Amino acid sequence: MTDDTDWLTVPDFAEVLGITPSQVRELIREGHVLAVRRGERQVMQLPAGVIVDGEDGPEVLATLRGTLTLLRDAGFDDAESADWLLHEEAELGMTPLAALREGRRAHVRRIAQSLL
C-alpha cells in the first residue's frame, strides 16, 4: 500500500461520517468498505480516501462496494484489495481509488474483472 495513504481507525472513520463505530463495523461486514489491520499493534484501519463529500455530508464512495465485490470474487482479501486500490494502475494513470473518485467506475471495474 502506498505510504502516503491516510488511514483512519474505526472510531475516527465513524466520527468523520457521523455514525457509531458499530455502524462502521457493519459497513465492513456488509462489504461497503474495507478494513486492514495495520501498524505494530495491528489496529483495524480504513483508507480515508473512501470518504467523499455527499449531498448530506461525508459518505462512503458509492461505487466502492461493487468494485470490492469484484475483487473478492477474484479471490482478493481486504489487504490485497486495499493494495490494488491504492497503487497506481498503468492503464488508469492513477490509483483505482482515485479513478473511482473521479467517476471512472466502468474503467476501474473492467480492469478488476480482468483479474478474475
Coordinates of C-alpha atoms in Angstrom, one line a residue:
M1 CA 0.0 0.0 0.0
T2 CA 1.2 3.5 -0.7
D3 CA 2.9 5.2 2.2
D4 CA 1.1 8.5 1.6
T5 CA -2.4 7.0 2.1
D6 CA -4.2 8.4 5.1
W7 CA -5.7 5.8 7.3
L8 CA -8.4 6.1 9.9
T9 CA -9.2 3.9 12.9
V10 CA -12.8 2.6 13.2
P11 CA -13.7 5.3 15.8
D12 CA -12.1 8.1 13.7
F13 CA -13.9 6.8 10.5
A14 CA -17.1 6.8 12.4
E15 CA -16.6 10.3 13.7
V16 CA -16.0 11.7 10.1
L17 CA -19.2 10.0 8.9
G18 CA -21.2 11.0 12.0
I19 CA -22.1 7.4 12.8
T20 CA -21.1 4.9 15.5
P21 CA -18.1 2.6 15.5
S22 CA -20.6 -0.4 15.4
Q23 CA -22.2 1.0 12.3
V24 CA -18.7 1.2 10.7
R25 CA -18.1 -2.4 11.6
E26 CA -21.4 -3.3 10.0
L27 CA -20.4 -1.4 6.8
I28 CA -17.2 -3.6 6.8
R29 CA -19.2 -6.8 7.3
E30 CA -21.6 -5.9 4.5
G31 CA -18.8 -5.2 2.1
H32 CA -19.4 -1.4 1.7
V33 CA -15.9 -0.6 2.9
L34 CA -12.7 -2.5 3.6
A35 CA -10.5 -2.5 6.7
V36 CA -7.0 -3.7 7.2
R37 CA -5.0 -4.4 10.4
R38 CA -2.0 -2.1 10.3
G39 CA 0.8 -1.0 12.5
E40 CA 2.7 -2.5 15.3
R41 CA -0.5 -3.1 17.3
Q42 CA -2.4 -4.4 14.3
V43 CA -5.2 -1.8 14.7
M44 CA -8.1 -2.1 12.2
Q45 CA -7.9 0.9 9.9
L46 CA -9.7 2.1 6.8
P47 CA -8.4 4.2 4.0
A48 CA -9.6 7.8 4.4
G49 CA -9.9 8.2 0.6
V50 CA -13.1 6.1 0.5
I51 CA -14.9 9.0 2.2
V52 CA -16.3 11.6 -0.2
D53 CA -18.5 14.7 0.2
G54 CA -22.1 13.8 -0.4
E55 CA -25.2 16.0 -0.5
D56 CA -25.8 15.5 3.2
G57 CA -22.2 15.5 4.3
P58 CA -19.4 12.9 4.3
E59 CA -20.3 9.5 3.0
V60 CA -18.6 6.3 1.7
L61 CA -17.9 6.4 -2.0
A62 CA -20.9 4.7 -3.6
T63 CA -19.1 2.9 -6.3
L64 CA -16.7 1.2 -3.9
R65 CA -18.9 -1.7 -2.9
G66 CA -19.3 -3.1 -6.4
T67 CA -15.6 -2.8 -7.0
L68 CA -14.8 -4.6 -3.7
T69 CA -17.3 -7.4 -4.7
L70 CA -15.4 -7.9 -8.0
L71 CA -12.1 -8.0 -6.2
R72 CA -13.4 -10.5 -3.6
D73 CA -14.8 -12.6 -6.5
A74 CA -11.2 -12.6 -7.9
G75 CA -10.0 -14.0 -4.6
F76 CA -8.6 -10.8 -3.0
D77 CA -8.9 -10.3 0.7
D78 CA -9.3 -6.8 2.2
A79 CA -5.5 -6.3 2.4
E80 CA -5.0 -7.3 -1.2
S81 CA -7.9 -5.2 -2.3
A82 CA -6.6 -2.2 -0.5
D83 CA -3.2 -2.7 -2.0
W84 CA -4.7 -2.9 -5.5
L85 CA -7.0 0.2 -4.9
L86 CA -4.1 2.3 -3.5
H87 CA -1.4 1.6 -6.1
E88 CA -1.2 3.3 -9.4
E89 CA -2.6 1.3 -12.2
A90 CA -0.8 2.0 -15.5
E91 CA -3.9 1.7 -17.6
L92 CA -5.7 4.4 -15.5
G93 CA -2.6 6.6 -14.9
M94 CA -3.7 6.8 -11.3
T95 CA -4.8 4.6 -8.4
P96 CA -8.1 2.8 -9.0
L97 CA -9.5 4.6 -5.9
A98 CA -8.6 8.0 -7.4
A99 CA -10.3 6.9 -10.6
L100 CA -13.4 5.8 -8.7
R101 CA -13.5 9.2 -7.0
E102 CA -13.4 10.8 -10.5
G103 CA -16.4 8.8 -11.6
R104 CA -14.5 6.3 -13.8
R105 CA -16.3 3.3 -12.4
A106 CA -16.7 1.3 -15.6
H107 CA -13.0 1.6 -16.5
V108 CA -11.9 0.5 -13.0
R109 CA -14.3 -2.4 -12.9
R110 CA -13.2 -3.6 -16.4
I111 CA -9.7 -3.8 -15.0
A112 CA -10.9 -5.5 -11.8
Q113 CA -12.8 -8.1 -13.9
S114 CA -9.6 -8.9 -15.9
L115 CA -8.2 -10.1 -12.5
L116 CA -10.8 -12.9 -12.4

